[in-house]
mmCIF file of C-alpha atoms in Angstrom:
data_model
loop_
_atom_site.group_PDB
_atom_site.id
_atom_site.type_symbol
_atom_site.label_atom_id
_atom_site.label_comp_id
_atom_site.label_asym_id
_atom_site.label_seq_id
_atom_site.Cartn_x
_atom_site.Cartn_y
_atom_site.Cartn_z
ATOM 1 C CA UNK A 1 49.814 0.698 98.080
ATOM 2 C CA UNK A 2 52.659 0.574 100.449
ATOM 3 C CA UNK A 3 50.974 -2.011 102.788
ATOM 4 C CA UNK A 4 53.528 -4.641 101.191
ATOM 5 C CA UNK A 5 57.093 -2.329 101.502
ATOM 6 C CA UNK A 6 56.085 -1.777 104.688
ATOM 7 C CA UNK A 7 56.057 -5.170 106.225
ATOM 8 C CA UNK A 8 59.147 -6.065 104.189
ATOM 9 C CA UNK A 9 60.968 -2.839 105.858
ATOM 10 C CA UNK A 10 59.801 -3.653 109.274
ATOM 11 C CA UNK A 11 61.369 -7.560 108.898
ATOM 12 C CA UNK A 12 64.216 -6.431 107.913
ATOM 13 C CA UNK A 13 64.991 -3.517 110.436
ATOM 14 C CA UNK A 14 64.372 -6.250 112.392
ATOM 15 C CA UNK A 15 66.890 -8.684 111.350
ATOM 16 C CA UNK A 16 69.538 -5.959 110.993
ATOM 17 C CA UNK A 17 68.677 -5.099 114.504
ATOM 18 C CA UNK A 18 69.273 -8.324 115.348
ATOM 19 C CA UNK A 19 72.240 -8.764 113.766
ATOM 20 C CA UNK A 20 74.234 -5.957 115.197
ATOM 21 C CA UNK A 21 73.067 -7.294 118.776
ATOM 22 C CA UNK A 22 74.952 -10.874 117.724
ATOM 23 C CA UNK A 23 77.845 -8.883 116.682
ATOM 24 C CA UNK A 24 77.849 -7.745 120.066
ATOM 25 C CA UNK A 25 77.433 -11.212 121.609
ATOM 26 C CA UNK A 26 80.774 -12.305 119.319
ATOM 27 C CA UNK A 27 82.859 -8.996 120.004
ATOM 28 C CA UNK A 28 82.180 -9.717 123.949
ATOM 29 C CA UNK A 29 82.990 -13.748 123.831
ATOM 30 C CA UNK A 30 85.989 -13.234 126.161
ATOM 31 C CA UNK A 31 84.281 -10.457 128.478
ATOM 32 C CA UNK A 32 83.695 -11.808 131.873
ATOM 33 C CA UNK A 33 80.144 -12.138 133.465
ATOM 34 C CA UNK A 34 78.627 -11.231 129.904
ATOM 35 C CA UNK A 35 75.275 -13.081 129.095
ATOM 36 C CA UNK A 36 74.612 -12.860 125.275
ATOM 37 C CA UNK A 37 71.727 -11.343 124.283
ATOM 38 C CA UNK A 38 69.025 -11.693 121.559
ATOM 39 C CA UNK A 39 65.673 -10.111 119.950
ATOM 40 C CA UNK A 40 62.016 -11.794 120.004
ATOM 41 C CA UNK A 41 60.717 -11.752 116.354
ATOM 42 C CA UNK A 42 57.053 -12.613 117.592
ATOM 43 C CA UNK A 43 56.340 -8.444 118.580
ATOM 44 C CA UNK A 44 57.323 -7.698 114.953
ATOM 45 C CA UNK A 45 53.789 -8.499 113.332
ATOM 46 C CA UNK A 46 52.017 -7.372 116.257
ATOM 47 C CA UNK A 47 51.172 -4.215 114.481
ATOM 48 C CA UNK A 48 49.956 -5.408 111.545
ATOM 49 C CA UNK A 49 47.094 -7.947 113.498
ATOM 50 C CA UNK A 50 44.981 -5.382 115.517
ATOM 51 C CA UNK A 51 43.520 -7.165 118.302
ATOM 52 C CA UNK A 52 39.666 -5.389 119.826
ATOM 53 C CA UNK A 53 39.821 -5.519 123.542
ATOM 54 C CA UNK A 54 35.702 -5.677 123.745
ATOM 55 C CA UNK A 55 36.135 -6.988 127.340
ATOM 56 C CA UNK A 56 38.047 -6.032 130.016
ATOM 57 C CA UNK A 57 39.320 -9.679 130.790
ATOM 58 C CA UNK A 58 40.855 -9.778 127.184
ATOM 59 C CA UNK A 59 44.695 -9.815 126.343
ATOM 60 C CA UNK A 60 45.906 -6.730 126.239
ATOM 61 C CA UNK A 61 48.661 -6.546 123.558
ATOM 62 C CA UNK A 62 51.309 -5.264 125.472
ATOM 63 C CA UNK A 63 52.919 -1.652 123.870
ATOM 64 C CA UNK A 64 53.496 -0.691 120.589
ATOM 65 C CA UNK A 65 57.134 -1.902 120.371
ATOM 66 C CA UNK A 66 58.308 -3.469 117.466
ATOM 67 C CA UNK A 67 60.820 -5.326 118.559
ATOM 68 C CA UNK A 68 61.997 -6.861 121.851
ATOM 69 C CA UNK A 69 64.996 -7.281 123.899
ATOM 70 C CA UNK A 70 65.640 -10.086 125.710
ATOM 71 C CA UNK A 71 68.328 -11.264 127.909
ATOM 72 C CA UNK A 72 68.569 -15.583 128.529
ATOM 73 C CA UNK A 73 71.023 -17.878 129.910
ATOM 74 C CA UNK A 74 71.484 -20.902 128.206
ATOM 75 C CA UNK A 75 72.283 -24.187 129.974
ATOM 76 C CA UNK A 76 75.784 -24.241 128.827
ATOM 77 C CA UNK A 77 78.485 -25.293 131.163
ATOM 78 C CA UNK A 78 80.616 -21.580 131.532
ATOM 79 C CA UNK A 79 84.240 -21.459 131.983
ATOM 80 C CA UNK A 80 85.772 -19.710 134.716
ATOM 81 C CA UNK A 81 85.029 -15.984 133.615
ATOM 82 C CA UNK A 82 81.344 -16.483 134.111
ATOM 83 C CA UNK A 83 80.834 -16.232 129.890
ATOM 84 C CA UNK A 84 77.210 -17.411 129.034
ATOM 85 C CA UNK A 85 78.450 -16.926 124.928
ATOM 86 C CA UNK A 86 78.207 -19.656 123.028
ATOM 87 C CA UNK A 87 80.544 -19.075 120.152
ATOM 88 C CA UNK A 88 79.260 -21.424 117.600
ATOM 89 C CA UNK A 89 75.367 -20.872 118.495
ATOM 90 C CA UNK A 90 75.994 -16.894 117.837
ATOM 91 C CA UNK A 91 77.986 -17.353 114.491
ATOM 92 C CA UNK A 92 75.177 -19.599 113.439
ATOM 93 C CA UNK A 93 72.427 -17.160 114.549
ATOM 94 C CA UNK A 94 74.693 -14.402 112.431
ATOM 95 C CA UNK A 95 74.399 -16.534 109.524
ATOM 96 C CA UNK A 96 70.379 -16.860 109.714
ATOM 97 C CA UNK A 97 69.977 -12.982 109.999
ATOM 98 C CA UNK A 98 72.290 -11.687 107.322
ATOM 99 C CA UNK A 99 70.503 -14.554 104.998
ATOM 100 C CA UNK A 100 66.973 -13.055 105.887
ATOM 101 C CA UNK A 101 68.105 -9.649 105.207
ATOM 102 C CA UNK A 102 69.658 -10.823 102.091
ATOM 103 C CA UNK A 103 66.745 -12.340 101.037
ATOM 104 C CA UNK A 104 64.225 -9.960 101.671
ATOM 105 C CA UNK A 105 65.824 -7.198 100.138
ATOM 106 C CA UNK A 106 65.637 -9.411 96.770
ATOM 107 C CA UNK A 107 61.941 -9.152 97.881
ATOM 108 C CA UNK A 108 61.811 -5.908 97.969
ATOM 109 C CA UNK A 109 63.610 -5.166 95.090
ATOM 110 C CA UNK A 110 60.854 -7.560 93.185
ATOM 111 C CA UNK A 111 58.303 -5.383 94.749
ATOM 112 C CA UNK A 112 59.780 -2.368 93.667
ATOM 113 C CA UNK A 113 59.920 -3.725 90.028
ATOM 114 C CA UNK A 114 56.257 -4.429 90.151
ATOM 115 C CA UNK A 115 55.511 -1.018 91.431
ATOM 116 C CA UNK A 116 57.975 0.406 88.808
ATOM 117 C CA UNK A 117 56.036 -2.000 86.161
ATOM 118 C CA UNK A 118 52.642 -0.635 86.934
ATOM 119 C CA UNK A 119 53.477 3.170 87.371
ATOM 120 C CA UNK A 120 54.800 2.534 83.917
ATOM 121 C CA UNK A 121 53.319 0.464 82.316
ATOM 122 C CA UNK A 122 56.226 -1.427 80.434
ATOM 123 C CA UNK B 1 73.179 4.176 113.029
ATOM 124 C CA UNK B 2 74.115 2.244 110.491
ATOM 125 C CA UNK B 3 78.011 1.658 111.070
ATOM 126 C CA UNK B 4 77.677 0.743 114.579
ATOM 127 C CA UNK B 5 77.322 -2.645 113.916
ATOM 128 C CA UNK B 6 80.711 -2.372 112.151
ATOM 129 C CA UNK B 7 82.361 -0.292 114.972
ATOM 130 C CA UNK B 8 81.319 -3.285 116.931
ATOM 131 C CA UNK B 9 83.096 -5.976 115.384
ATOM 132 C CA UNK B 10 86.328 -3.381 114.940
ATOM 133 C CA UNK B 11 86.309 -3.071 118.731
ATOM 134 C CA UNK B 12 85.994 -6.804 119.220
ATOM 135 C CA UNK B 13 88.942 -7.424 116.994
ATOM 136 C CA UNK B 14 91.221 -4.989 118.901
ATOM 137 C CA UNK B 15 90.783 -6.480 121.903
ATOM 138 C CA UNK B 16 91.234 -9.472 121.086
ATOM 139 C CA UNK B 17 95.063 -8.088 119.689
ATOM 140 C CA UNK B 18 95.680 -6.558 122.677
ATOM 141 C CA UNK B 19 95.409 -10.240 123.927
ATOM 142 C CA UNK B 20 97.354 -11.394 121.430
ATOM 143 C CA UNK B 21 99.800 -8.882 121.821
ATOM 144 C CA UNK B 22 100.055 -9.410 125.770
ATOM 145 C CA UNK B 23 100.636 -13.033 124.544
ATOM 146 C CA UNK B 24 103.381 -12.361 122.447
ATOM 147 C CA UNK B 25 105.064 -10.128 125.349
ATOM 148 C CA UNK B 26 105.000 -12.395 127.771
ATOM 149 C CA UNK B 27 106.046 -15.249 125.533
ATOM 150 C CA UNK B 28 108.828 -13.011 124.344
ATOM 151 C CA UNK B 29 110.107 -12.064 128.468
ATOM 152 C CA UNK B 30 109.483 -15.822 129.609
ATOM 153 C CA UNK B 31 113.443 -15.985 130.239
ATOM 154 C CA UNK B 32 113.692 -12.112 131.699
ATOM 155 C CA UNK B 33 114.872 -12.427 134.952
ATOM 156 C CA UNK B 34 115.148 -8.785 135.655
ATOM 157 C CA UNK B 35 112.118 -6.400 134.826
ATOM 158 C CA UNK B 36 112.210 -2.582 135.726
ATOM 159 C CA UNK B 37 111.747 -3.121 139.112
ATOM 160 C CA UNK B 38 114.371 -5.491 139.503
ATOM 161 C CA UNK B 39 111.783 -8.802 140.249
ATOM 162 C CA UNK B 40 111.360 -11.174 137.462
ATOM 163 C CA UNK B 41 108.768 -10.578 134.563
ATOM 164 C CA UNK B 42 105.392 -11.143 135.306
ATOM 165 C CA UNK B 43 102.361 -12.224 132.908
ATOM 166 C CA UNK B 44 100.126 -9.698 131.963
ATOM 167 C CA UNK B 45 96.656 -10.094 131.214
ATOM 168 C CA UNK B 46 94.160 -7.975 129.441
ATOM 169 C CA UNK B 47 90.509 -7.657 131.337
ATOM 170 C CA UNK B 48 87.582 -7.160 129.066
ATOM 171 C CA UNK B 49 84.579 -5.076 129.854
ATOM 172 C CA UNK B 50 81.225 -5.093 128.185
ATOM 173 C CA UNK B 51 80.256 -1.525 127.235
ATOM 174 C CA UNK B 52 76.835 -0.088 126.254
ATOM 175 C CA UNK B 53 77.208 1.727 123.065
ATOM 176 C CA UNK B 54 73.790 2.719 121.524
ATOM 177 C CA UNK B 55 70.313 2.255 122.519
ATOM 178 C CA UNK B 56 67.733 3.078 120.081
ATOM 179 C CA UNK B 57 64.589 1.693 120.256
ATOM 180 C CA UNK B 58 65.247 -0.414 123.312
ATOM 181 C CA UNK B 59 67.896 -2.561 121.429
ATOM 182 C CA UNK B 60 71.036 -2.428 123.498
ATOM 183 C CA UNK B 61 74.129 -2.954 121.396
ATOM 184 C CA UNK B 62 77.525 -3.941 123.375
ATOM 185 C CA UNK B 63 80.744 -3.242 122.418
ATOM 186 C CA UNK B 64 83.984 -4.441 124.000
ATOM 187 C CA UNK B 65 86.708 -2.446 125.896
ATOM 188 C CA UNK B 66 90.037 -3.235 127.788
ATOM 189 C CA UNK B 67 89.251 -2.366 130.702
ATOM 190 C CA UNK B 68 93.208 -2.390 132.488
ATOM 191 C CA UNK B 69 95.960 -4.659 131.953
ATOM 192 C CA UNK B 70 96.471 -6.942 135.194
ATOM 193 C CA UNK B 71 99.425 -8.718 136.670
ATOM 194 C CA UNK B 72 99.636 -12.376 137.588
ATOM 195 C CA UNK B 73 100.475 -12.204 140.754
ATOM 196 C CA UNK B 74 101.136 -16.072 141.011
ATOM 197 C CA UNK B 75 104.469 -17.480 142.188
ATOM 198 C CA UNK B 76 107.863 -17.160 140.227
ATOM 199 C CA UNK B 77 108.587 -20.479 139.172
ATOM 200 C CA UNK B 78 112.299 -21.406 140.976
ATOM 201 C CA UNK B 79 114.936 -23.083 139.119
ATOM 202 C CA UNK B 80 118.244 -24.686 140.428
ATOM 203 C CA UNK B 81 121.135 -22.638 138.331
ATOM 204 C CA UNK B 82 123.973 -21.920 140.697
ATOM 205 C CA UNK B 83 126.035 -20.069 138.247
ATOM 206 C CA UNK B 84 123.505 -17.172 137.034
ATOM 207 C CA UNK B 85 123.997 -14.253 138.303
ATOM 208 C CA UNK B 86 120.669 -13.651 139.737
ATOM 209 C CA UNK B 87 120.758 -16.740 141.702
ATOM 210 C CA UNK B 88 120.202 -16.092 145.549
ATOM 211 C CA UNK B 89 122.657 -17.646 148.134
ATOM 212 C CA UNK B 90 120.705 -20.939 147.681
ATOM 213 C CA UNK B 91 122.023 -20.911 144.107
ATOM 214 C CA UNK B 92 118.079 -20.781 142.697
ATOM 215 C CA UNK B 93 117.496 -18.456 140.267
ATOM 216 C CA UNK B 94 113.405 -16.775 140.127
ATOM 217 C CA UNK B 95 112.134 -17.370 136.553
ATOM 218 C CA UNK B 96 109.238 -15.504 135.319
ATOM 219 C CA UNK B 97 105.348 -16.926 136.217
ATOM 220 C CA UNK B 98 105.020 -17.817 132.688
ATOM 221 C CA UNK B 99 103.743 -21.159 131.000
ATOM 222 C CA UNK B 100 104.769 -21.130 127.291
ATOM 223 C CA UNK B 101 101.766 -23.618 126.725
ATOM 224 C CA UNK B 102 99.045 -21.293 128.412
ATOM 225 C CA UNK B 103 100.222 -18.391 126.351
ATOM 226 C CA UNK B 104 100.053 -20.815 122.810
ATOM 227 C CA UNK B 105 96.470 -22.046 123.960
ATOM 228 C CA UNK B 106 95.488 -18.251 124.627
ATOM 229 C CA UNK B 107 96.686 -16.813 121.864
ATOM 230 C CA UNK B 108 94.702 -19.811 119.727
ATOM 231 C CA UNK B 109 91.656 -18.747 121.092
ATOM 232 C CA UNK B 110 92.472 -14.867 120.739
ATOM 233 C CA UNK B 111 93.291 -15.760 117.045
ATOM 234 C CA UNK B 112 89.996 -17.622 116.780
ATOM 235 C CA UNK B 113 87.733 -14.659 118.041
ATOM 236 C CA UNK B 114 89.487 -12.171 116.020
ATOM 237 C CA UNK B 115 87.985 -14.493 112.945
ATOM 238 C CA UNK B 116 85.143 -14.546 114.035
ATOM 239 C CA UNK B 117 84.514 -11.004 114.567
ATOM 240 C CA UNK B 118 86.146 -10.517 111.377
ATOM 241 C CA UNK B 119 83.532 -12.969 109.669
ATOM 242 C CA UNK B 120 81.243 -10.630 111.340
ATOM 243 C CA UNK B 121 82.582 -7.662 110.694
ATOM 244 C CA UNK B 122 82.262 -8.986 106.249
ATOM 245 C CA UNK B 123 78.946 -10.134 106.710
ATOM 246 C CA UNK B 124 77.429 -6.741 107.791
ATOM 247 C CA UNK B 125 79.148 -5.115 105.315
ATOM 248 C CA UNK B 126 77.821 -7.191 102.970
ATOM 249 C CA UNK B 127 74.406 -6.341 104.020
ATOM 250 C CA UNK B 128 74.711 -3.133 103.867
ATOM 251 C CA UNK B 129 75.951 -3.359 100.319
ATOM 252 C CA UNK B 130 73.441 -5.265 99.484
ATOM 253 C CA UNK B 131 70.614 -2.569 100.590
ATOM 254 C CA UNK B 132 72.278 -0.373 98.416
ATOM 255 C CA UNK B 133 70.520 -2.692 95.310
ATOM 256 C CA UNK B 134 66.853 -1.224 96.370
ATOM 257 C CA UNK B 135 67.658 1.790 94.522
ATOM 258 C CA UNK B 136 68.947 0.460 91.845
ATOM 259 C CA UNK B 137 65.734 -1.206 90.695
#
């Protein structure tokens, strides 16, 4: 019944994860030697896609995490502090997230009014 | 935790007015020709250090923290005034190592981050606001 909730919660944990790690990435734009940092999105629906290992040479899918870090330099020419943050590449990434979380908590709200329709019935 | 994100952004905007600040100092001593140790002013600068606040669930989360305040230590800039006191027996007088148009451009860019972490700061408390409408379904 909750199969639905679920995924919605799990996207957006993910996206306020996310978020608060670009806040980060903003709040240290003048910190020497910082690289900015991001999450993967692809481990998110891991969970929800068992995989059967049925032979040894198969995939393993790695963990049970949810959600993964991951550290990258960019190509961007750095000043002379060694900053890998690209200001206007993190704003815009700040944007995306808070508009996914927006929008899936509209989601769930609609899923919350069909459970709320159906428990009773009006 | 749910504020941390906001604790975040609050720490990104004070350093960057302890920058501004520094700015305004050093702006405001660019004529001082005697500080309390009887040399000329000398520009401070704030030095920023990343600092792990919270790791749950393998997500690190950085916040930002002035680390010390430094002095230039680049040369005084000399300028021929033999009737000021402080000149030496040359009759050139030791300004302070400042350069009104490097303090402008920094405190530009300090203004610019503090907006920025400020737009970020709005946005994530718009979110959570907005999570506050599941419950009232």
């Amino acid at each position: 019944m909750f199969d639905e909730t679920d995924k919605i919660n799990k996207m957006s944990s993910f996206y306020f994860e996310r978020f608060k790690v670009i806040q980060g990435n903003i709040a240290n734009v003048n910190t020497p030697f910082y690289k900015p940092k991001d999450l993967k999105f692809e481990e998110v629906f891991r969970n929800h896609v068992p995989m059967k290992l049925t032979n040894p040479k198969h995939i393993n899918p790695e963990g049970s995490e949810d959600i993964k870090i991951t550290s990258f330099e960019n190509g961007y020419i750095t000043g002379y502090d060694q900053n890998k943050v690209n200001l206007e590449e993190e704003m815009a990434k700040l944007a995306e997230s808070s508009i996914m979380y927006k929008t899936l908590v509209e989601v769930m709200k609609k899923e919350m009014a069909k459970m709320k329709y159906a428990i009773s019935g009006k | 935790m749910i504020f941390k994100g906001l604790e975040v952004s609050v720490s990104g905007m004070q350093a960057e007015r302890v920058r501004i600040d520094l700015s305004a100092s050093n702006l405001a001593n660019i004529n001082s020709t005697k500080a309390e140790d009887g040399q000329p002013y000398r520009r401070k600068v704030p030095v920023f250090e990343a600092v792990l606040d919270s790791q749950s669930k393998n997500i690190p989360v950085y916040k930002v923290k002035v680390k010390e305040i430094q002095t230039d230590p680049s040369p005084f800039k000399l300028k021929f005034d033999p009737n000021n006191p402080d000149a030496d027996q040359n009759g050139y007088v030791r300004l302070p190592n400042v350069d009104p148009v490097r303090e402008m451009v920094d405190m530009m860019s300090a203004m610019r981050s503090y907006e920025a972490n400020l737009t970020a700061f709005n946005t994530h408390k718009d979110m959570i606001l907005k999570s506050l409408e599941i419950i009232r379904v």
